[in-house]
C-alpha cells in the first residue's frame, strides 16, 4: 500500500512487470545451470569425459555470455560451481575462481556461431584415432546423422605455423577462433591428438551429439576391422538426424537416471 502511494498505477505496474520478468530470467538461468550439472554428470557416467572435459551453455539473458563450471572434474559439478563468462572468456567481475584453461573453445565458437547454444569438449579415447590417422569420422548408423558427410579435423600446428610446438590445448582466443573456423557449419570437430568438440542448439542435444560421436567412433573402428563400411549418405544423415534428435529427450532422461540423478 505504501508503495502505491509513492508511484502512479502505470509506474507501479511497470515495476511489477519488471520484477516478474527478472524472476523469469533468474529461473531460466537456474534451469540452465541445472542442465549443465546434469550434462556434466551424464557425460561422465557415459564415459565421454573423465577428470577432464567440459560443457557450456550460452546465456539466455545476454547472448554474448556463457555459463560453464569452474575448473573441476565433471563428475562432481554442482550448481554452485557454475560461472558466467563474457564473450572473451573472461569470468564476470568479482569471480576469482579458477576457470578451465580451454574456455576459449567455448567463447570463440559462441562468437562464430550465433546458432550454437551449447558446447561439449571431451577427450574420449574412441575418437582419438580418427584425429591422428587421416581416416575420416563418418556416420555409420542412424544415431549419428549429425556428423553429416564427414567430420573436420583441427590441426593445431596449422593454427600456429610460426610456433607449431604446443601442449595441444586451446588456451587462448586466437586458437579458439581457429578451432571455430575449422568447425565451420559442422556439429563436431575433431582435434588432432586431443579429442573433439560438439555443438548444438541446446544442452541436451549437445550431450546427445557428444555421446553418439563417441559411440559412432567405436562402431566405425570395429567396422573398419571387418571390412569397408557403408556410411550413411548425406540425405540419410540429414533425415536420421531430424528424427533421432527430435527424440533426444528420451536419452537425456535415461542417462540422467543412469547417472544417479533424480528425475
Ligand atoms: Mn581438452
PDB file of C-alpha atoms and ligand atoms in Angstrom:
ATOM      1  CA  UNK A   1       0.000   0.000   0.000  1.00  0.00           C
ATOM      2  CA  UNK A   2       2.795   2.331   0.943  1.00  0.00           C
ATOM      3  CA  UNK A   3       4.368   1.650  -2.442  1.00  0.00           C
ATOM      4  CA  UNK A   4       1.152   2.620  -4.218  1.00  0.00           C
ATOM      5  CA  UNK A   5       1.216   5.961  -2.532  1.00  0.00           C
ATOM      6  CA  UNK A   6       4.691   6.585  -3.925  1.00  0.00           C
ATOM      7  CA  UNK A   7       4.062   5.851  -7.558  1.00  0.00           C
ATOM      8  CA  UNK A   8       1.253   6.028 -10.056  1.00  0.00           C
ATOM      9  CA  UNK A   9      -0.564   2.899 -11.198  1.00  0.00           C
ATOM     10  CA  UNK A  10       1.299   2.743 -14.521  1.00  0.00           C
ATOM     11  CA  UNK A  11       4.741   3.069 -12.972  1.00  0.00           C
ATOM     12  CA  UNK A  12       3.980   0.522 -10.262  1.00  0.00           C
ATOM     13  CA  UNK A  13       2.681  -1.794 -12.951  1.00  0.00           C
ATOM     14  CA  UNK A  14       5.934  -1.419 -14.849  1.00  0.00           C
ATOM     15  CA  UNK A  15       7.971  -2.124 -11.715  1.00  0.00           C
ATOM     16  CA  UNK A  16       5.888  -5.240 -11.021  1.00  0.00           C
ATOM     17  CA  UNK A  17       6.238  -6.413 -14.629  1.00  0.00           C
ATOM     18  CA  UNK A  18       9.979  -5.765 -14.461  1.00  0.00           C
ATOM     19  CA  UNK A  19      10.271  -7.760 -11.253  1.00  0.00           C
ATOM     20  CA  UNK A  20       8.275 -10.592 -12.819  1.00  0.00           C
ATOM     21  CA  UNK A  21      10.499 -10.583 -15.884  1.00  0.00           C
ATOM     22  CA  UNK A  22      13.565 -10.678 -13.629  1.00  0.00           C
ATOM     23  CA  UNK A  23      12.160 -13.695 -11.770  1.00  0.00           C
ATOM     24  CA  UNK A  24      11.538 -15.386 -15.125  1.00  0.00           C
ATOM     25  CA  UNK A  25      15.114 -14.713 -16.260  1.00  0.00           C
ATOM     26  CA  UNK A  26      16.522 -15.873 -12.915  1.00  0.00           C
ATOM     27  CA  UNK A  27      14.581 -19.110 -13.148  1.00  0.00           C
ATOM     28  CA  UNK A  28      15.708 -19.584 -16.779  1.00  0.00           C
ATOM     29  CA  UNK A  29      19.324 -19.262 -15.633  1.00  0.00           C
ATOM     30  CA  UNK A  30      18.756 -21.608 -12.677  1.00  0.00           C
ATOM     31  CA  UNK A  31      17.263 -24.185 -15.086  1.00  0.00           C
ATOM     32  CA  UNK A  32      20.217 -23.792 -17.425  1.00  0.00           C
ATOM     33  CA  UNK A  33      22.680 -24.209 -14.544  1.00  0.00           C
ATOM     34  CA  UNK A  34      20.781 -27.339 -13.554  1.00  0.00           C
ATOM     35  CA  UNK A  35      21.009 -28.634 -17.152  1.00  0.00           C
ATOM     36  CA  UNK A  36      24.772 -28.041 -17.023  1.00  0.00           C
ATOM     37  CA  UNK A  37      25.077 -30.029 -13.791  1.00  0.00           C
ATOM     38  CA  UNK A  38      23.072 -32.890 -15.345  1.00  0.00           C
ATOM     39  CA  UNK A  39      25.119 -32.667 -18.565  1.00  0.00           C
ATOM     40  CA  UNK A  40      28.404 -32.955 -16.632  1.00  0.00           C
ATOM     41  CA  UNK A  41      27.151 -35.991 -14.694  1.00  0.00           C
ATOM     42  CA  UNK A  42      25.797 -37.695 -17.837  1.00  0.00           C
ATOM     43  CA  UNK A  43      28.953 -37.122 -19.850  1.00  0.00           C
ATOM     44  CA  UNK A  44      30.987 -38.657 -17.029  1.00  0.00           C
ATOM     45  CA  UNK A  45      28.587 -41.543 -16.480  1.00  0.00           C
ATOM     46  CA  UNK A  46      28.555 -42.316 -20.237  1.00  0.00           C
ATOM     47  CA  UNK A  47      32.375 -42.336 -20.407  1.00  0.00           C
ATOM     48  CA  UNK A  48      32.632 -39.302 -22.697  1.00  0.00           C
ATOM     49  CA  UNK A  49      34.591 -37.207 -20.170  1.00  0.00           C
ATOM     50  CA  UNK A  50      36.849 -38.314 -17.335  1.00  0.00           C
ATOM     51  CA  UNK A  51      38.676 -35.946 -14.995  1.00  0.00           C
ATOM     52  CA  UNK A  52      38.841 -33.548 -17.948  1.00  0.00           C
ATOM     53  CA  UNK A  53      36.371 -32.186 -20.465  1.00  0.00           C
ATOM     54  CA  UNK A  54      33.678 -29.552 -20.096  1.00  0.00           C
ATOM     55  CA  UNK A  55      30.249 -28.416 -21.226  1.00  0.00           C
ATOM     56  CA  UNK A  56      28.875 -24.880 -21.520  1.00  0.00           C
ATOM     57  CA  UNK A  57      25.643 -23.078 -22.398  1.00  0.00           C
ATOM     58  CA  UNK A  58      25.051 -19.666 -23.934  1.00  0.00           C
ATOM     59  CA  UNK A  59      23.257 -17.240 -21.633  1.00  0.00           C
ATOM     60  CA  UNK A  60      19.558 -16.793 -22.415  1.00  0.00           C
ATOM     61  CA  UNK A  61      19.792 -13.268 -20.971  1.00  0.00           C
ATOM     62  CA  UNK A  62      22.947 -11.951 -22.612  1.00  0.00           C
ATOM     63  CA  UNK A  63      23.750 -13.906 -25.803  1.00  0.00           C
ATOM     64  CA  UNK A  64      27.373 -12.702 -25.580  1.00  0.00           C
ATOM     65  CA  UNK A  65      27.825 -14.538 -22.290  1.00  0.00           C
ATOM     66  CA  UNK A  66      28.010 -18.212 -21.436  1.00  0.00           C
ATOM     67  CA  UNK A  67      27.921 -20.457 -18.370  1.00  0.00           C
ATOM     68  CA  UNK A  68      30.368 -23.220 -17.501  1.00  0.00           C
ATOM     69  CA  UNK A  69      31.666 -24.923 -14.349  1.00  0.00           C
ATOM     70  CA  UNK A  70      34.843 -23.755 -12.664  1.00  0.00           C
ATOM     71  CA  UNK A  71      37.892 -25.943 -13.245  1.00  0.00           C
ATOM     72  CA  UNK A  72      36.767 -29.191 -11.561  1.00  0.00           C
ATOM     73  CA  UNK A  73      36.230 -32.796 -12.642  1.00  0.00           C
ATOM     74  CA  UNK A  74      32.854 -33.103 -14.424  1.00  0.00           C
ATOM     75  CA  UNK A  75      31.688 -35.954 -12.149  1.00  0.00           C
ATOM     76  CA  UNK A  76      31.403 -33.631  -9.142  1.00  0.00           C
ATOM     77  CA  UNK A  77      29.970 -30.454 -10.683  1.00  0.00           C
ATOM     78  CA  UNK A  78      27.169 -28.789  -8.700  1.00  0.00           C
ATOM     79  CA  UNK A  79      25.118 -25.615  -9.330  1.00  0.00           C
ATOM     80  CA  UNK A  80      27.475 -23.628  -7.093  1.00  0.00           C
ATOM     81  CA  UNK A  81      30.403 -24.427  -9.439  1.00  0.00           C
ATOM     82  CA  UNK A  82      28.784 -22.710 -12.436  1.00  0.00           C
ATOM     83  CA  UNK A  83      30.494 -19.473 -13.503  1.00  0.00           C
ATOM     84  CA  UNK A  84      29.423 -16.840 -16.050  1.00  0.00           C
ATOM     85  CA  UNK A  85      31.864 -15.694 -18.744  1.00  0.00           C
ATOM     86  CA  UNK A  86      31.800 -12.817 -21.211  1.00  0.00           C
ATOM     87  CA  UNK A  87      32.347 -13.087 -24.967  1.00  0.00           C
ATOM     88  CA  UNK A  88      36.143 -13.049 -24.466  1.00  0.00           C
ATOM     89  CA  UNK A  89      36.060 -15.937 -21.988  1.00  0.00           C
ATOM     90  CA  UNK A  90      36.665 -13.675 -19.002  1.00  0.00           C
ATOM     91  CA  UNK A  91      34.841 -14.523 -15.779  1.00  0.00           C
ATOM     92  CA  UNK A  92      32.387 -11.847 -14.712  1.00  0.00           C
ATOM     93  CA  UNK A  93      33.839  -9.283 -12.340  1.00  0.00           C
ATOM     94  CA  UNK A  94      34.367 -10.497  -8.826  1.00  0.00           C
ATOM     95  CA  UNK A  95      34.504 -14.205  -9.670  1.00  0.00           C
ATOM     96  CA  UNK A  96      38.090 -15.190  -8.950  1.00  0.00           C
ATOM     97  CA  UNK A  97      37.597 -18.955  -9.059  1.00  0.00           C
ATOM     98  CA  UNK A  98      39.891 -20.917 -11.376  1.00  0.00           C
ATOM     99  CA  UNK A  99      38.254 -21.377 -14.820  1.00  0.00           C
ATOM    100  CA  UNK A 100      39.037 -24.122 -17.353  1.00  0.00           C
ATOM    101  CA  UNK A 101      42.131 -23.240 -19.389  1.00  0.00           C
ATOM    102  CA  UNK A 102      40.292 -24.231 -22.586  1.00  0.00           C
ATOM    103  CA  UNK A 103      37.251 -21.972 -22.072  1.00  0.00           C
ATOM    104  CA  UNK A 104      38.241 -20.232 -25.345  1.00  0.00           C
ATOM    105  CA  UNK A 105      36.954 -23.265 -27.261  1.00  0.00           C
ATOM    106  CA  UNK A 106      33.551 -22.185 -25.995  1.00  0.00           C
ATOM    107  CA  UNK A 107      33.860 -18.385 -26.202  1.00  0.00           C
ATOM    108  CA  UNK A 108      35.108 -18.402 -29.797  1.00  0.00           C
ATOM    109  CA  UNK A 109      32.540 -20.925 -31.017  1.00  0.00           C
ATOM    110  CA  UNK A 110      29.741 -18.814 -29.495  1.00  0.00           C
ATOM    111  CA  UNK A 111      31.204 -15.784 -31.255  1.00  0.00           C
ATOM    112  CA  UNK A 112      31.447 -17.515 -34.637  1.00  0.00           C
ATOM    113  CA  UNK A 113      28.179 -19.469 -34.475  1.00  0.00           C
ATOM    114  CA  UNK A 114      25.130 -17.485 -33.286  1.00  0.00           C
ATOM    115  CA  UNK A 115      23.031 -20.654 -33.731  1.00  0.00           C
ATOM    116  CA  UNK A 116      25.048 -22.578 -31.140  1.00  0.00           C
ATOM    117  CA  UNK A 117      23.570 -22.597 -27.621  1.00  0.00           C
ATOM    118  CA  UNK A 118      25.700 -25.351 -26.056  1.00  0.00           C
ATOM    119  CA  UNK A 119      29.215 -26.786 -26.472  1.00  0.00           C
ATOM    120  CA  UNK A 120      30.797 -30.037 -25.218  1.00  0.00           C
ATOM    121  CA  UNK A 121      34.541 -30.629 -25.280  1.00  0.00           C
ATOM    122  CA  UNK A 122      35.928 -34.096 -24.484  1.00  0.00           C
ATOM    123  CA  UNK A 123      38.888 -36.441 -24.977  1.00  0.00           C
ATOM    124  CA  UNK A 124      37.094 -39.768 -25.346  1.00  0.00           C
ATOM    125  CA  UNK A 125      39.639 -42.406 -26.415  1.00  0.00           C
ATOM    126  CA  UNK A 126      37.463 -43.805 -29.219  1.00  0.00           C
ATOM    127  CA  UNK A 127      37.637 -40.611 -31.297  1.00  0.00           C
ATOM    128  CA  UNK A 128      41.396 -40.013 -30.973  1.00  0.00           C
ATOM    129  CA  UNK A 129      42.329 -42.454 -33.758  1.00  0.00           C
ATOM    130  CA  UNK A 130      40.259 -40.503 -36.274  1.00  0.00           C
ATOM    131  CA  UNK A 131      42.073 -37.290 -35.430  1.00  0.00           C
ATOM    132  CA  UNK A 132      45.542 -38.765 -35.941  1.00  0.00           C
ATOM    133  CA  UNK A 133      45.332 -41.108 -38.934  1.00  0.00           C
ATOM    134  CA  UNK A 134      43.519 -39.217 -41.640  1.00  0.00           C
ATOM    135  CA  UNK A 135      40.702 -41.820 -41.535  1.00  0.00           C
ATOM    136  CA  UNK A 136      37.610 -39.593 -41.578  1.00  0.00           C
ATOM    137  CA  UNK A 137      34.960 -39.983 -38.870  1.00  0.00           C
ATOM    138  CA  UNK A 138      31.707 -40.536 -40.751  1.00  0.00           C
ATOM    139  CA  UNK A 139      28.180 -41.536 -39.698  1.00  0.00           C
ATOM    140  CA  UNK A 140      27.840 -45.321 -39.630  1.00  0.00           C
ATOM    141  CA  UNK A 141      24.330 -45.509 -38.147  1.00  0.00           C
ATOM    142  CA  UNK A 142      21.104 -43.621 -37.604  1.00  0.00           C
ATOM    143  CA  UNK A 143      22.117 -42.197 -34.218  1.00  0.00           C
ATOM    144  CA  UNK A 144      24.936 -40.072 -35.605  1.00  0.00           C
ATOM    145  CA  UNK A 145      23.416 -38.429 -38.681  1.00  0.00           C
ATOM    146  CA  UNK A 146      24.537 -35.085 -37.224  1.00  0.00           C
ATOM    147  CA  UNK A 147      28.064 -35.976 -38.375  1.00  0.00           C
ATOM    148  CA  UNK A 148      26.887 -35.214 -41.915  1.00  0.00           C
ATOM    149  CA  UNK A 149      29.168 -36.194 -44.764  1.00  0.00           C
ATOM    150  CA  UNK A 150      32.375 -36.163 -42.728  1.00  0.00           C
ATOM    151  CA  UNK A 151      33.999 -34.558 -39.686  1.00  0.00           C
ATOM    152  CA  UNK A 152      36.703 -31.869 -39.941  1.00  0.00           C
ATOM    153  CA  UNK A 153      39.965 -32.241 -38.009  1.00  0.00           C
ATOM    154  CA  UNK A 154      41.586 -29.281 -36.277  1.00  0.00           C
ATOM    155  CA  UNK A 155      45.396 -29.438 -36.633  1.00  0.00           C
ATOM    156  CA  UNK A 156      46.778 -27.086 -34.025  1.00  0.00           C
ATOM    157  CA  UNK A 157      50.132 -26.942 -35.857  1.00  0.00           C
ATOM    158  CA  UNK A 158      48.399 -25.293 -38.800  1.00  0.00           C
ATOM    159  CA  UNK A 159      46.811 -22.764 -36.446  1.00  0.00           C
ATOM    160  CA  UNK A 160      50.191 -21.553 -35.171  1.00  0.00           C
ATOM    161  CA  UNK A 161      52.668 -22.192 -38.006  1.00  0.00           C
ATOM    162  CA  UNK A 162      55.285 -19.831 -36.529  1.00  0.00           C
ATOM    163  CA  UNK A 163      55.416 -21.821 -33.275  1.00  0.00           C
ATOM    164  CA  UNK A 164      53.839 -25.200 -34.021  1.00  0.00           C
ATOM    165  CA  UNK A 165      55.095 -26.990 -30.884  1.00  0.00           C
ATOM    166  CA  UNK A 166      52.330 -26.589 -28.291  1.00  0.00           C
ATOM    167  CA  UNK A 167      50.775 -28.563 -25.427  1.00  0.00           C
ATOM    168  CA  UNK A 168      47.805 -29.048 -27.823  1.00  0.00           C
ATOM    169  CA  UNK A 169      45.450 -27.102 -25.556  1.00  0.00           C
ATOM    170  CA  UNK A 170      43.185 -24.381 -26.958  1.00  0.00           C
ATOM    171  CA  UNK A 171      44.038 -21.907 -24.237  1.00  0.00           C
ATOM    172  CA  UNK A 172      43.820 -18.504 -25.877  1.00  0.00           C
ATOM    173  CA  UNK A 173      41.220 -16.697 -28.006  1.00  0.00           C
ATOM    174  CA  UNK A 174      43.321 -16.906 -31.202  1.00  0.00           C
ATOM    175  CA  UNK A 175      43.437 -20.716 -31.018  1.00  0.00           C
ATOM    176  CA  UNK A 176      39.750 -20.805 -30.146  1.00  0.00           C
ATOM    177  CA  UNK A 177      38.976 -18.733 -33.242  1.00  0.00           C
ATOM    178  CA  UNK A 178      40.998 -21.111 -35.434  1.00  0.00           C
ATOM    179  CA  UNK A 179      39.143 -24.079 -33.955  1.00  0.00           C
ATOM    180  CA  UNK A 180      35.786 -22.383 -34.572  1.00  0.00           C
ATOM    181  CA  UNK A 181      36.875 -21.717 -38.161  1.00  0.00           C
ATOM    182  CA  UNK A 182      37.705 -25.410 -38.660  1.00  0.00           C
ATOM    183  CA  UNK A 183      34.373 -26.415 -37.107  1.00  0.00           C
ATOM    184  CA  UNK A 184      32.655 -24.289 -39.730  1.00  0.00           C
ATOM    185  CA  UNK A 185      28.960 -25.147 -40.023  1.00  0.00           C
ATOM    186  CA  UNK A 186      29.505 -28.693 -38.708  1.00  0.00           C
ATOM    187  CA  UNK A 187      28.199 -30.198 -35.469  1.00  0.00           C
ATOM    188  CA  UNK A 188      31.510 -31.780 -34.483  1.00  0.00           C
ATOM    189  CA  UNK A 189      35.194 -31.001 -34.958  1.00  0.00           C
ATOM    190  CA  UNK A 190      37.958 -33.467 -34.079  1.00  0.00           C
ATOM    191  CA  UNK A 191      41.158 -32.137 -32.546  1.00  0.00           C
ATOM    192  CA  UNK A 192      44.343 -33.937 -33.565  1.00  0.00           C
ATOM    193  CA  UNK A 193      45.975 -35.807 -30.665  1.00  0.00           C
ATOM    194  CA  UNK A 194      43.496 -34.287 -28.232  1.00  0.00           C
ATOM    195  CA  UNK A 195      39.765 -35.011 -28.609  1.00  0.00           C
ATOM    196  CA  UNK A 196      36.695 -33.385 -30.072  1.00  0.00           C
ATOM    197  CA  UNK A 197      34.187 -30.576 -29.640  1.00  0.00           C
ATOM    198  CA  UNK A 198      30.454 -30.927 -30.324  1.00  0.00           C
ATOM    199  CA  UNK A 199      27.959 -28.065 -30.620  1.00  0.00           C
ATOM    200  CA  UNK A 200      24.156 -27.853 -30.667  1.00  0.00           C
ATOM    201  CA  UNK A 201      21.163 -25.611 -30.181  1.00  0.00           C
ATOM    202  CA  UNK A 202      20.568 -26.921 -26.621  1.00  0.00           C
ATOM    203  CA  UNK A 203      22.418 -28.611 -23.786  1.00  0.00           C
ATOM    204  CA  UNK A 204      20.578 -31.965 -24.120  1.00  0.00           C
ATOM    205  CA  UNK A 205      21.264 -32.132 -27.873  1.00  0.00           C
ATOM    206  CA  UNK A 206      24.949 -31.206 -27.374  1.00  0.00           C
ATOM    207  CA  UNK A 207      25.198 -34.082 -24.866  1.00  0.00           C
ATOM    208  CA  UNK A 208      23.349 -36.378 -27.301  1.00  0.00           C
ATOM    209  CA  UNK A 209      25.853 -35.498 -30.036  1.00  0.00           C
ATOM    210  CA  UNK A 210      28.857 -35.972 -27.745  1.00  0.00           C
ATOM    211  CA  UNK A 211      27.674 -39.414 -26.594  1.00  0.00           C
ATOM    212  CA  UNK A 212      26.887 -40.591 -30.132  1.00  0.00           C
ATOM    213  CA  UNK A 213      30.110 -39.152 -31.569  1.00  0.00           C
ATOM    214  CA  UNK A 214      31.909 -41.432 -29.133  1.00  0.00           C
ATOM    215  CA  UNK A 215      29.691 -44.427 -29.981  1.00  0.00           C
ATOM    216  CA  UNK A 216      29.993 -43.819 -33.729  1.00  0.00           C
ATOM    217  CA  UNK A 217      33.785 -43.755 -33.388  1.00  0.00           C
ATOM    218  CA  UNK A 218      33.734 -47.095 -31.556  1.00  0.00           C
ATOM    219  CA  UNK A 219      31.410 -48.743 -34.072  1.00  0.00           C
ATOM    220  CA  UNK A 220      33.292 -47.333 -37.055  1.00  0.00           C
ATOM    221  CA  UNK A 221      36.647 -48.561 -35.672  1.00  0.00           C
ATOM    222  CA  UNK A 222      35.222 -52.081 -35.273  1.00  0.00           C
ATOM    223  CA  UNK A 223      33.603 -51.976 -38.723  1.00  0.00           C
ATOM    224  CA  UNK A 224      36.884 -50.913 -40.322  1.00  0.00           C
ATOM    225  CA  UNK A 225      38.460 -54.121 -38.971  1.00  0.00           C
ATOM    226  CA  UNK A 226      35.705 -56.186 -40.582  1.00  0.00           C
ATOM    227  CA  UNK A 227      35.801 -54.601 -43.986  1.00  0.00           C
ATOM    228  CA  UNK A 228      34.738 -51.485 -45.838  1.00  0.00           C
ATOM    229  CA  UNK A 229      31.886 -49.725 -44.025  1.00  0.00           C
ATOM    230  CA  UNK A 230      28.917 -48.436 -45.950  1.00  0.00           C
ATOM    231  CA  UNK A 231      28.318 -44.995 -44.491  1.00  0.00           C
ATOM    232  CA  UNK A 232      25.069 -43.036 -44.329  1.00  0.00           C
ATOM    233  CA  UNK A 233      24.509 -40.932 -47.425  1.00  0.00           C
ATOM    234  CA  UNK A 234      24.226 -37.184 -46.865  1.00  0.00           C
ATOM    235  CA  UNK A 235      20.458 -37.443 -47.271  1.00  0.00           C
ATOM    236  CA  UNK A 236      20.222 -40.341 -44.814  1.00  0.00           C
ATOM    237  CA  UNK A 237      22.357 -38.374 -42.388  1.00  0.00           C
ATOM    238  CA  UNK A 238      20.030 -35.370 -42.593  1.00  0.00           C
ATOM    239  CA  UNK A 239      16.843 -37.468 -42.302  1.00  0.00           C
ATOM    240  CA  UNK A 240      18.077 -39.596 -39.388  1.00  0.00           C
ATOM    241  CA  UNK A 241      19.363 -36.505 -37.607  1.00  0.00           C
ATOM    242  CA  UNK A 242      15.948 -34.878 -37.777  1.00  0.00           C
ATOM    243  CA  UNK A 243      14.160 -37.990 -36.471  1.00  0.00           C
ATOM    244  CA  UNK A 244      16.569 -39.024 -33.729  1.00  0.00           C
ATOM    245  CA  UNK A 245      17.435 -35.601 -32.347  1.00  0.00           C
ATOM    246  CA  UNK A 246      13.727 -34.944 -32.057  1.00  0.00           C
ATOM    247  CA  UNK A 247      13.678 -37.862 -29.598  1.00  0.00           C
ATOM    248  CA  UNK A 248      16.840 -36.895 -27.732  1.00  0.00           C
ATOM    249  CA  UNK A 249      14.951 -36.053 -24.531  1.00  0.00           C
ATOM    250  CA  UNK A 250      14.345 -39.806 -24.100  1.00  0.00           C
ATOM    251  CA  UNK A 251      18.099 -40.471 -23.916  1.00  0.00           C
ATOM    252  CA  UNK A 252      18.601 -37.434 -21.671  1.00  0.00           C
ATOM    253  CA  UNK A 253      16.076 -38.766 -19.102  1.00  0.00           C
ATOM    254  CA  UNK A 254      17.520 -42.278 -19.228  1.00  0.00           C
ATOM    255  CA  UNK A 255      21.129 -41.101 -18.924  1.00  0.00           C
ATOM    256  CA  UNK A 256      20.120 -38.815 -16.070  1.00  0.00           C
ATOM    257  CA  UNK A 257      18.755 -41.823 -14.182  1.00  0.00           C
ATOM    258  CA  UNK A 258      21.841 -43.878 -15.027  1.00  0.00           C
ATOM    259  CA  UNK A 259      23.992 -41.071 -13.598  1.00  0.00           C
ATOM    260  CA  UNK A 260      22.100 -41.459 -10.301  1.00  0.00           C
ATOM    261  CA  UNK A 261      20.226 -38.149 -10.570  1.00  0.00           C
ATOM    262  CA  UNK A 262      16.575 -37.679  -9.593  1.00  0.00           C
ATOM    263  CA  UNK A 263      14.076 -37.277 -12.484  1.00  0.00           C
TER     264      UNK A 263
HETATM  265 MN1  LIG B   1      40.909 -30.573 -23.979  1.00  0.00          MN
END
